[in-house]
Amino acid sequence: MSQNNVMLVLQANEEARPMVEAIQKDNQDAIVENQPAMIKITSPGKLVIKAETMEEIIGREWDPQELQLVLISLAGNVDEDYDHFTIYWDN
Amino acid sequence: MTLDIKSIDIQPKRETFGHVARRIGEGKAATRYEEATYDLQATHNFHYRPTYNPKYELYDTDKTAIKMEDWYKFLDPRQYYYSNYVMTRAKQQEVAEQNFTFIEKRDLLSVMPQDVKNEILNHVLPLRHYEWGANMNNLQLVSESYGAAFASASMFHAEDRLGNAQYITRIGLMISENETDVLDNSKEAWLNDASWQPLRKALEDSFVLEDWFELHMVQNIIMDGFIQPLFFNVYEQELNARGGSAQGMMSEFITTWYEESSKWTDKTIEVASSESEENAQLLSSWAIKYIEIMEEATLALAKNIVENPTSTVATIKENLINRLNKNGLKV
């Protein structure tokens, strides 16, 4: 794993699926890797989940804190607000 | 020495059912909603025509004048299938129970002025019958509509209406301290009070509509588009100023349900009208016809409960028209 890739690992379940879809929509360079029981997502430098995109996909309001319920691990600095969840490397 | 634990990744042969894969693309994981909805309804090899309506097959696309290439475009934006629908409603029911308990515990109804109480009993309680009619209409949609995408959403909608009727009943019983007379009186008002008759006529006329999409338009979009905002939005805000804020707490489910289900009804209009110019014209002509009927019916009821009935109903109508036009109609 190179230093400039951020990483997000989610449980492979019904809740995480729309999140992966939203990540793929908003992050062109994200690579999604389906592993047994988990989904590993890497992206160069930065990765964003927008609440707006999520709400479009699931048809209800979505709180970025819901990500924590399916989160296994992450690599990167976290910037979280009511409308997005972002991980990035500063360098 | 380092130990490296190796994991073997076994690729599943197929991600979902063949008929779902053909719709969403091979090798893609389907959501539960997609698996529980797509192509569920039978389309071929019906045994014989139903004896009660031999004009049509059991499931027949000709039961409405709306034409669709693919009836599964009517996907529910809320993505409800049985289990997540039931879980969502159970959560909301818990909140509602807490509200009722809170009102009883704090004795909030004792500070509600008597004239507000009477007003709710006389002018809101008869909506039980309206909601029950809406339940019947939505069950009619379940039986007549084409495609599981629309039918399952209507089924949930029908159940919600029964829930609304029960909440309204419960509000009446809370206020009257379990005097069941108030229910008889509200039925009396629904059947004989002059101000309820235009709405009752509109509702009973809708029972005999043949075209199911027209019925959906009348009940779930036009009638609700007038009744819900008047009784559970404008009126409740006025009650807050008059010491009747407990009413807003007791009817909270109905308010949130209306906001949520509007997402679905909006989507149905958008999908049908963007399919073809003919659909859009047909829907617009229905909308114009029923908005006129409902405007009068709503005005008769608004006079009982709000300060400025004429301007209130005009605003509600304007909002509804904007909503329809945003979804592709020309009203």
PDB file of N, CA and C in Angstrom, chain A:
ATOM      1  N   MET A   1       0.834  -1.201   0.000  1.00  0.00           N
ATOM      2  CA  MET A   1       0.000   0.000   0.000  1.00  0.00           C
ATOM      3  C   MET A   1       0.865   1.246   0.000  1.00  0.00           C
ATOM      4  N   SER A   2       0.691   2.071  -0.982  1.00  0.00           N
ATOM      5  CA  SER A   2       1.513   3.289  -1.033  1.00  0.00           C
ATOM      6  C   SER A   2       0.976   4.331  -0.067  1.00  0.00           C
ATOM      7  N   GLN A   3       1.860   5.237   0.339  1.00  0.00           N
ATOM      8  CA  GLN A   3       1.536   6.225   1.357  1.00  0.00           C
ATOM      9  C   GLN A   3       0.394   7.154   0.928  1.00  0.00           C
ATOM     10  N   ASN A   4       0.268   7.406  -0.372  1.00  0.00           N
ATOM     11  CA  ASN A   4      -0.729   8.404  -0.765  1.00  0.00           C
ATOM     12  C   ASN A   4      -2.103   7.814  -1.087  1.00  0.00           C
ATOM     13  N   ASN A   5      -2.320   6.559  -0.756  1.00  0.00           N
ATOM     14  CA  ASN A   5      -3.666   5.992  -0.924  1.00  0.00           C
ATOM     15  C   ASN A   5      -4.442   6.056   0.400  1.00  0.00           C
ATOM     16  N   VAL A   6      -5.659   6.565   0.367  1.00  0.00           N
ATOM     17  CA  VAL A   6      -6.487   6.429   1.561  1.00  0.00           C
ATOM     18  C   VAL A   6      -7.267   5.131   1.424  1.00  0.00           C
ATOM     19  N   MET A   7      -7.685   4.591   2.562  1.00  0.00           N
ATOM     20  CA  MET A   7      -8.355   3.301   2.526  1.00  0.00           C
ATOM     21  C   MET A   7      -9.563   3.303   3.463  1.00  0.00           C
ATOM     22  N   LEU A   8     -10.578   2.573   3.049  1.00  0.00           N
ATOM     23  CA  LEU A   8     -11.774   2.443   3.867  1.00  0.00           C
ATOM     24  C   LEU A   8     -12.195   0.981   3.782  1.00  0.00           C
ATOM     25  N   VAL A   9     -12.406   0.348   4.922  1.00  0.00           N
ATOM     26  CA  VAL A   9     -12.851  -1.048   4.895  1.00  0.00           C
ATOM     27  C   VAL A   9     -14.209  -1.147   5.577  1.00  0.00           C
ATOM     28  N   LEU A  10     -15.187  -1.663   4.856  1.00  0.00           N
ATOM     29  CA  LEU A  10     -16.542  -1.773   5.390  1.00  0.00           C
ATOM     30  C   LEU A  10     -16.964  -3.234   5.457  1.00  0.00           C
ATOM     31  N   GLN A  11     -17.916  -3.521   6.340  1.00  0.00           N
ATOM     32  CA  GLN A  11     -18.500  -4.861   6.353  1.00  0.00           C
ATOM     33  C   GLN A  11     -19.317  -5.043   5.077  1.00  0.00           C
ATOM     34  N   ALA A  12     -19.276  -6.255   4.541  1.00  0.00           N
ATOM     35  CA  ALA A  12     -20.064  -6.509   3.334  1.00  0.00           C
ATOM     36  C   ALA A  12     -21.484  -6.863   3.745  1.00  0.00           C
ATOM     37  N   ASN A  13     -22.336  -5.863   3.883  1.00  0.00           N
ATOM     38  CA  ASN A  13     -23.737  -6.157   4.220  1.00  0.00           C
ATOM     39  C   ASN A  13     -24.676  -5.170   3.525  1.00  0.00           C
ATOM     40  N   GLU A  14     -25.953  -5.345   3.776  1.00  0.00           N
ATOM     41  CA  GLU A  14     -26.989  -4.560   3.102  1.00  0.00           C
ATOM     42  C   GLU A  14     -26.828  -3.060   3.358  1.00  0.00           C
ATOM     43  N   GLU A  15     -26.358  -2.690   4.566  1.00  0.00           N
ATOM     44  CA  GLU A  15     -26.218  -1.255   4.893  1.00  0.00           C
ATOM     45  C   GLU A  15     -25.066  -0.627   4.135  1.00  0.00           C
ATOM     46  N   ALA A  16     -23.997  -1.406   3.926  1.00  0.00           N
ATOM     47  CA  ALA A  16     -22.793  -0.839   3.314  1.00  0.00           C
ATOM     48  C   ALA A  16     -22.930  -0.688   1.806  1.00  0.00           C
ATOM     49  N   ARG A  17     -23.825  -1.468   1.214  1.00  0.00           N
ATOM     50  CA  ARG A  17     -23.893  -1.500  -0.245  1.00  0.00           C
ATOM     51  C   ARG A  17     -24.195  -0.143  -0.874  1.00  0.00           C
ATOM     52  N   PRO A  18     -25.223   0.563  -0.391  1.00  0.00           N
ATOM     53  CA  PRO A  18     -25.444   1.895  -0.974  1.00  0.00           C
ATOM     54  C   PRO A  18     -24.278   2.848  -0.730  1.00  0.00           C
ATOM     55  N   MET A  19     -23.534   2.656   0.376  1.00  0.00           N
ATOM     56  CA  MET A  19     -22.387   3.527   0.651  1.00  0.00           C
ATOM     57  C   MET A  19     -21.310   3.319  -0.406  1.00  0.00           C
ATOM     58  N   VAL A  20     -21.068   2.048  -0.751  1.00  0.00           N
ATOM     59  CA  VAL A  20     -20.076   1.749  -1.784  1.00  0.00           C
ATOM     60  C   VAL A  20     -20.518   2.369  -3.111  1.00  0.00           C
ATOM     61  N   GLU A  21     -21.807   2.257  -3.381  1.00  0.00           N
ATOM     62  CA  GLU A  21     -22.340   2.834  -4.623  1.00  0.00           C
ATOM     63  C   GLU A  21     -22.122   4.345  -4.648  1.00  0.00           C
ATOM     64  N   ALA A  22     -22.371   4.999  -3.507  1.00  0.00           N
ATOM     65  CA  ALA A  22     -22.208   6.456  -3.430  1.00  0.00           C
ATOM     66  C   ALA A  22     -20.741   6.838  -3.595  1.00  0.00           C
ATOM     67  N   ILE A  23     -19.844   6.038  -2.997  1.00  0.00           N
ATOM     68  CA  ILE A  23     -18.403   6.315  -3.118  1.00  0.00           C
ATOM     69  C   ILE A  23     -17.978   6.209  -4.576  1.00  0.00           C
ATOM     70  N   GLN A  24     -18.456   5.181  -5.269  1.00  0.00           N
ATOM     71  CA  GLN A  24     -18.072   5.007  -6.664  1.00  0.00           C
ATOM     72  C   GLN A  24     -18.591   6.146  -7.533  1.00  0.00           C
ATOM     73  N   LYS A  25     -19.767   6.683  -7.158  1.00  0.00           N
ATOM     74  CA  LYS A  25     -20.331   7.793  -7.923  1.00  0.00           C
ATOM     75  C   LYS A  25     -19.492   9.056  -7.786  1.00  0.00           C
ATOM     76  N   ASP A  26     -19.047   9.324  -6.548  1.00  0.00           N
ATOM     77  CA  ASP A  26     -18.376  10.606  -6.273  1.00  0.00           C
ATOM     78  C   ASP A  26     -16.853  10.542  -6.352  1.00  0.00           C
ATOM     79  N   ASN A  27     -16.290   9.341  -6.428  1.00  0.00           N
ATOM     80  CA  ASN A  27     -14.832   9.215  -6.483  1.00  0.00           C
ATOM     81  C   ASN A  27     -14.446   8.375  -7.692  1.00  0.00           C
ATOM     82  N   GLN A  28     -14.081   9.057  -8.775  1.00  0.00           N
ATOM     83  CA  GLN A  28     -13.790   8.371 -10.033  1.00  0.00           C
ATOM     84  C   GLN A  28     -12.672   7.337  -9.886  1.00  0.00           C
ATOM     85  N   ASP A  29     -11.661   7.644  -9.042  1.00  0.00           N
ATOM     86  CA  ASP A  29     -10.470   6.802  -8.998  1.00  0.00           C
ATOM     87  C   ASP A  29     -10.518   5.736  -7.912  1.00  0.00           C
ATOM     88  N   ALA A  30     -11.647   5.632  -7.211  1.00  0.00           N
ATOM     89  CA  ALA A  30     -11.721   4.664  -6.122  1.00  0.00           C
ATOM     90  C   ALA A  30     -11.714   3.245  -6.671  1.00  0.00           C
ATOM     91  N   ILE A  31     -10.941   2.379  -6.011  1.00  0.00           N
ATOM     92  CA  ILE A  31     -10.900   0.974  -6.413  1.00  0.00           C
ATOM     93  C   ILE A  31     -11.607   0.154  -5.340  1.00  0.00           C
ATOM     94  N   VAL A  32     -12.639  -0.564  -5.745  1.00  0.00           N
ATOM     95  CA  VAL A  32     -13.407  -1.363  -4.794  1.00  0.00           C
ATOM     96  C   VAL A  32     -12.990  -2.819  -4.909  1.00  0.00           C
ATOM     97  N   GLU A  33     -12.660  -3.391  -3.764  1.00  0.00           N
ATOM     98  CA  GLU A  33     -12.174  -4.755  -3.740  1.00  0.00           C
ATOM     99  C   GLU A  33     -13.085  -5.570  -2.836  1.00  0.00           C
ATOM    100  N   ASN A  34     -13.825  -6.522  -3.394  1.00  0.00           N
ATOM    101  CA  ASN A  34     -14.699  -7.356  -2.569  1.00  0.00           C
ATOM    102  C   ASN A  34     -13.909  -8.509  -1.976  1.00  0.00           C
ATOM    103  N   GLN A  35     -13.787  -8.496  -0.661  1.00  0.00           N
ATOM    104  CA  GLN A  35     -13.103  -9.594   0.003  1.00  0.00           C
ATOM    105  C   GLN A  35     -14.113 -10.362   0.846  1.00  0.00           C
ATOM    106  N   PRO A  36     -13.731 -11.536   1.370  1.00  0.00           N
ATOM    107  CA  PRO A  36     -14.701 -12.279   2.159  1.00  0.00           C
ATOM    108  C   PRO A  36     -15.215 -11.429   3.322  1.00  0.00           C
ATOM    109  N   ALA A  37     -16.528 -11.212   3.356  1.00  0.00           N
ATOM    110  CA  ALA A  37     -17.210 -10.511   4.449  1.00  0.00           C
ATOM    111  C   ALA A  37     -16.826  -9.048   4.605  1.00  0.00           C
ATOM    112  N   MET A  38     -15.942  -8.530   3.722  1.00  0.00           N
ATOM    113  CA  MET A  38     -15.663  -7.095   3.818  1.00  0.00           C
ATOM    114  C   MET A  38     -15.389  -6.493   2.448  1.00  0.00           C
ATOM    115  N   ILE A  39     -15.506  -5.198   2.394  1.00  0.00           N
ATOM    116  CA  ILE A  39     -15.270  -4.485   1.140  1.00  0.00           C
ATOM    117  C   ILE A  39     -14.167  -3.471   1.393  1.00  0.00           C
ATOM    118  N   LYS A  40     -13.085  -3.578   0.629  1.00  0.00           N
ATOM    119  CA  LYS A  40     -11.964  -2.664   0.822  1.00  0.00           C
ATOM    120  C   LYS A  40     -11.976  -1.653  -0.310  1.00  0.00           C
ATOM    121  N   ILE A  41     -11.954  -0.377   0.065  1.00  0.00           N
ATOM    122  CA  ILE A  41     -11.982   0.674  -0.953  1.00  0.00           C
ATOM    123  C   ILE A  41     -10.729   1.526  -0.800  1.00  0.00           C
ATOM    124  N   THR A  42      -9.956   1.665  -1.882  1.00  0.00           N
ATOM    125  CA  THR A  42      -8.789   2.544  -1.842  1.00  0.00           C
ATOM    126  C   THR A  42      -8.948   3.624  -2.891  1.00  0.00           C
ATOM    127  N   SER A  43      -8.354   4.783  -2.588  1.00  0.00           N
ATOM    128  CA  SER A  43      -8.466   5.896  -3.521  1.00  0.00           C
ATOM    129  C   SER A  43      -7.234   6.780  -3.337  1.00  0.00           C
ATOM    130  N   PRO A  44      -6.646   7.298  -4.420  1.00  0.00           N
ATOM    131  CA  PRO A  44      -5.431   8.103  -4.280  1.00  0.00           C
ATOM    132  C   PRO A  44      -5.707   9.450  -3.603  1.00  0.00           C
ATOM    133  N   GLY A  45      -5.135   9.612  -2.394  1.00  0.00           N
ATOM    134  CA  GLY A  45      -5.133  10.935  -1.760  1.00  0.00           C
ATOM    135  C   GLY A  45      -6.386  11.348  -1.014  1.00  0.00           C
ATOM    136  N   LYS A  46      -7.576  10.971  -1.514  1.00  0.00           N
ATOM    137  CA  LYS A  46      -8.787  11.509  -0.915  1.00  0.00           C
ATOM    138  C   LYS A  46      -9.997  10.640  -1.270  1.00  0.00           C
ATOM    139  N   LEU A  47     -10.965  10.589  -0.357  1.00  0.00           N
ATOM    140  CA  LEU A  47     -12.180   9.824  -0.635  1.00  0.00           C
ATOM    141  C   LEU A  47     -13.351  10.494   0.090  1.00  0.00           C
ATOM    142  N   VAL A  48     -14.428  10.728  -0.628  1.00  0.00           N
ATOM    143  CA  VAL A  48     -15.570  11.453  -0.060  1.00  0.00           C
ATOM    144  C   VAL A  48     -16.840  10.614  -0.130  1.00  0.00           C
ATOM    145  N   ILE A  49     -17.613  10.625   0.948  1.00  0.00           N
ATOM    146  CA  ILE A  49     -18.996  10.132   0.879  1.00  0.00           C
ATOM    147  C   ILE A  49     -19.891  11.331   1.136  1.00  0.00           C
ATOM    148  N   LYS A  50     -20.729  11.660   0.172  1.00  0.00           N
ATOM    149  CA  LYS A  50     -21.621  12.805   0.354  1.00  0.00           C
ATOM    150  C   LYS A  50     -22.993  12.325   0.814  1.00  0.00           C
ATOM    151  N   ALA A  51     -23.516  12.998   1.827  1.00  0.00           N
ATOM    152  CA  ALA A  51     -24.844  12.628   2.326  1.00  0.00           C
ATOM    153  C   ALA A  51     -25.883  12.793   1.216  1.00  0.00           C
ATOM    154  N   GLU A  52     -25.687  13.819   0.391  1.00  0.00           N
ATOM    155  CA  GLU A  52     -26.629  14.108  -0.695  1.00  0.00           C
ATOM    156  C   GLU A  52     -26.752  12.918  -1.651  1.00  0.00           C
ATOM    157  N   THR A  53     -25.599  12.362  -2.027  1.00  0.00           N
ATOM    158  CA  THR A  53     -25.608  11.212  -2.937  1.00  0.00           C
ATOM    159  C   THR A  53     -26.260  10.005  -2.274  1.00  0.00           C
ATOM    160  N   MET A  54     -25.940   9.796  -1.004  1.00  0.00           N
ATOM    161  CA  MET A  54     -26.522   8.681  -0.272  1.00  0.00           C
ATOM    162  C   MET A  54     -28.042   8.800  -0.223  1.00  0.00           C
ATOM    163  N   GLU A  55     -28.510  10.018   0.046  1.00  0.00           N
ATOM    164  CA  GLU A  55     -29.952  10.216   0.187  1.00  0.00           C
ATOM    165  C   GLU A  55     -30.671   9.935  -1.122  1.00  0.00           C
ATOM    166  N   GLU A  56     -29.994  10.252  -2.232  1.00  0.00           N
ATOM    167  CA  GLU A  56     -30.575   9.955  -3.543  1.00  0.00           C
ATOM    168  C   GLU A  56     -30.720   8.446  -3.723  1.00  0.00           C
ATOM    169  N   ILE A  57     -29.705   7.720  -3.276  1.00  0.00           N
ATOM    170  CA  ILE A  57     -29.701   6.271  -3.494  1.00  0.00           C
ATOM    171  C   ILE A  57     -30.700   5.565  -2.583  1.00  0.00           C
ATOM    172  N   ILE A  58     -30.740   5.942  -1.302  1.00  0.00           N
ATOM    173  CA  ILE A  58     -31.597   5.182  -0.385  1.00  0.00           C
ATOM    174  C   ILE A  58     -32.957   5.821  -0.146  1.00  0.00           C
ATOM    175  N   GLY A  59     -33.171   7.040  -0.671  1.00  0.00           N
ATOM    176  CA  GLY A  59     -34.503   7.640  -0.590  1.00  0.00           C
ATOM    177  C   GLY A  59     -34.927   8.066   0.797  1.00  0.00           C
ATOM    178  N   ARG A  60     -33.984   8.291   1.678  1.00  0.00           N
ATOM    179  CA  ARG A  60     -34.322   8.851   2.993  1.00  0.00           C
ATOM    180  C   ARG A  60     -33.138   9.683   3.461  1.00  0.00           C
ATOM    181  N   GLU A  61     -33.319  10.405   4.581  1.00  0.00           N
ATOM    182  CA  GLU A  61     -32.202  11.185   5.099  1.00  0.00           C
ATOM    183  C   GLU A  61     -31.108  10.263   5.609  1.00  0.00           C
ATOM    184  N   TRP A  62     -29.865  10.675   5.386  1.00  0.00           N
ATOM    185  CA  TRP A  62     -28.749   9.835   5.814  1.00  0.00           C
ATOM    186  C   TRP A  62     -27.777  10.663   6.634  1.00  0.00           C
ATOM    187  N   ASP A  63     -27.404  10.139   7.796  1.00  0.00           N
ATOM    188  CA  ASP A  63     -26.455  10.813   8.666  1.00  0.00           C
ATOM    189  C   ASP A  63     -25.090  10.154   8.488  1.00  0.00           C
ATOM    190  N   PRO A  64     -24.045  10.945   8.149  1.00  0.00           N
ATOM    191  CA  PRO A  64     -22.718  10.349   7.939  1.00  0.00           C
ATOM    192  C   PRO A  64     -22.249   9.480   9.105  1.00  0.00           C
ATOM    193  N   GLN A  65     -22.815   9.683  10.288  1.00  0.00           N
ATOM    194  CA  GLN A  65     -22.418   8.830  11.416  1.00  0.00           C
ATOM    195  C   GLN A  65     -22.856   7.378  11.219  1.00  0.00           C
ATOM    196  N   GLU A  66     -23.813   7.160  10.329  1.00  0.00           N
ATOM    197  CA  GLU A  66     -24.255   5.786  10.077  1.00  0.00           C
ATOM    198  C   GLU A  66     -23.135   4.946   9.481  1.00  0.00           C
ATOM    199  N   LEU A  67     -22.142   5.635   8.892  1.00  0.00           N
ATOM    200  CA  LEU A  67     -20.994   4.930   8.337  1.00  0.00           C
ATOM    201  C   LEU A  67     -20.284   4.126   9.433  1.00  0.00           C
ATOM    202  N   GLN A  68     -20.234   4.683  10.647  1.00  0.00           N
ATOM    203  CA  GLN A  68     -19.514   4.039  11.756  1.00  0.00           C
ATOM    204  C   GLN A  68     -20.056   2.643  12.042  1.00  0.00           C
ATOM    205  N   LEU A  69     -21.333   2.418  11.732  1.00  0.00           N
ATOM    206  CA  LEU A  69     -21.953   1.138  12.068  1.00  0.00           C
ATOM    207  C   LEU A  69     -21.406  -0.012  11.223  1.00  0.00           C
ATOM    208  N   VAL A  70     -20.860   0.303  10.054  1.00  0.00           N
ATOM    209  CA  VAL A  70     -20.353  -0.773   9.197  1.00  0.00           C
ATOM    210  C   VAL A  70     -18.852  -0.644   8.961  1.00  0.00           C
ATOM    211  N   LEU A  71     -18.222   0.289   9.683  1.00  0.00           N
ATOM    212  CA  LEU A  71     -16.809   0.571   9.444  1.00  0.00           C
ATOM    213  C   LEU A  71     -15.922  -0.443  10.168  1.00  0.00           C
ATOM    214  N   ILE A  72     -14.980  -1.057   9.440  1.00  0.00           N
ATOM    215  CA  ILE A  72     -14.027  -1.961  10.073  1.00  0.00           C
ATOM    216  C   ILE A  72     -12.726  -1.210  10.344  1.00  0.00           C
ATOM    217  N   SER A  73     -12.243  -0.505   9.312  1.00  0.00           N
ATOM    218  CA  SER A  73     -10.954   0.147   9.462  1.00  0.00           C
ATOM    219  C   SER A  73     -10.832   1.245   8.429  1.00  0.00           C
ATOM    220  N   LEU A  74      -9.930   2.209   8.691  1.00  0.00           N
ATOM    221  CA  LEU A  74      -9.678   3.226   7.666  1.00  0.00           C
ATOM    222  C   LEU A  74      -8.242   3.713   7.769  1.00  0.00           C
ATOM    223  N   ALA A  75      -7.746   4.274   6.678  1.00  0.00           N
ATOM    224  CA  ALA A  75      -6.422   4.874   6.681  1.00  0.00           C
ATOM    225  C   ALA A  75      -6.524   6.243   6.054  1.00  0.00           C
ATOM    226  N   GLY A  76      -6.131   7.285   6.831  1.00  0.00           N
ATOM    227  CA  GLY A  76      -6.223   8.652   6.327  1.00  0.00           C
ATOM    228  C   GLY A  76      -6.707   9.563   7.430  1.00  0.00           C
ATOM    229  N   ASN A  77      -6.633  10.865   7.185  1.00  0.00           N
ATOM    230  CA  ASN A  77      -7.170  11.826   8.148  1.00  0.00           C
ATOM    231  C   ASN A  77      -8.662  11.989   7.889  1.00  0.00           C
ATOM    232  N   VAL A  78      -9.420  12.072   8.972  1.00  0.00           N
ATOM    233  CA  VAL A  78     -10.875  12.118   8.831  1.00  0.00           C
ATOM    234  C   VAL A  78     -11.391  13.549   8.943  1.00  0.00           C
ATOM    235  N   ASP A  79     -12.261  13.914   8.043  1.00  0.00           N
ATOM    236  CA  ASP A  79     -12.981  15.179   8.152  1.00  0.00           C
ATOM    237  C   ASP A  79     -14.460  14.853   8.015  1.00  0.00           C
ATOM    238  N   GLU A  80     -15.199  15.058   9.112  1.00  0.00           N
ATOM    239  CA  GLU A  80     -16.595  14.622   9.104  1.00  0.00           C
ATOM    240  C   GLU A  80     -17.507  15.792   9.443  1.00  0.00           C
ATOM    241  N   ASP A  81     -18.591  15.913   8.704  1.00  0.00           N
ATOM    242  CA  ASP A  81     -19.576  16.959   8.998  1.00  0.00           C
ATOM    243  C   ASP A  81     -20.958  16.372   8.783  1.00  0.00           C
ATOM    244  N   TYR A  82     -22.014  17.200   8.927  1.00  0.00           N
ATOM    245  CA  TYR A  82     -23.349  16.643   8.783  1.00  0.00           C
ATOM    246  C   TYR A  82     -23.682  16.256   7.340  1.00  0.00           C
ATOM    247  N   ASP A  83     -22.901  16.776   6.374  1.00  0.00           N
ATOM    248  CA  ASP A  83     -23.257  16.480   4.983  1.00  0.00           C
ATOM    249  C   ASP A  83     -22.200  15.679   4.226  1.00  0.00           C
ATOM    250  N   HIS A  84     -21.081  15.344   4.863  1.00  0.00           N
ATOM    251  CA  HIS A  84     -20.093  14.525   4.159  1.00  0.00           C
ATOM    252  C   HIS A  84     -19.185  13.818   5.151  1.00  0.00           C
ATOM    253  N   PHE A  85     -18.508  12.773   4.665  1.00  0.00           N
ATOM    254  CA  PHE A  85     -17.477  12.094   5.432  1.00  0.00           C
ATOM    255  C   PHE A  85     -16.289  11.964   4.485  1.00  0.00           C
ATOM    256  N   THR A  86     -15.158  12.570   4.846  1.00  0.00           N
ATOM    257  CA  THR A  86     -14.014  12.588   3.945  1.00  0.00           C
ATOM    258  C   THR A  86     -12.782  12.028   4.650  1.00  0.00           C
ATOM    259  N   ILE A  87     -12.029  11.177   3.952  1.00  0.00           N
ATOM    260  CA  ILE A  87     -10.707  10.818   4.466  1.00  0.00           C
ATOM    261  C   ILE A  87      -9.682  11.250   3.431  1.00  0.00           C
ATOM    262  N   TYR A  88      -8.539  11.767   3.902  1.00  0.00           N
ATOM    263  CA  TYR A  88      -7.549  12.341   2.977  1.00  0.00           C
ATOM    264  C   TYR A  88      -6.168  12.249   3.608  1.00  0.00           C
ATOM    265  N   TRP A  89      -5.144  12.383   2.769  1.00  0.00           N
ATOM    266  CA  TRP A  89      -3.769  12.554   3.252  1.00  0.00           C
ATOM    267  C   TRP A  89      -3.354  13.972   2.955  1.00  0.00           C
ATOM    268  N   ASP A  90      -2.738  14.615   3.950  1.00  0.00           N
ATOM    269  CA  ASP A  90      -2.360  16.015   3.780  1.00  0.00           C
ATOM    270  C   ASP A  90      -1.176  16.213   2.847  1.00  0.00           C
ATOM    271  N   ASN A  91      -0.296  15.168   2.754  1.00  0.00           N
ATOM    272  CA  ASN A  91       0.962  15.386   2.037  1.00  0.00           C
ATOM    273  C   ASN A  91       0.814  15.237   0.523  1.00  0.00           C
TER     274      ASN A  91
END
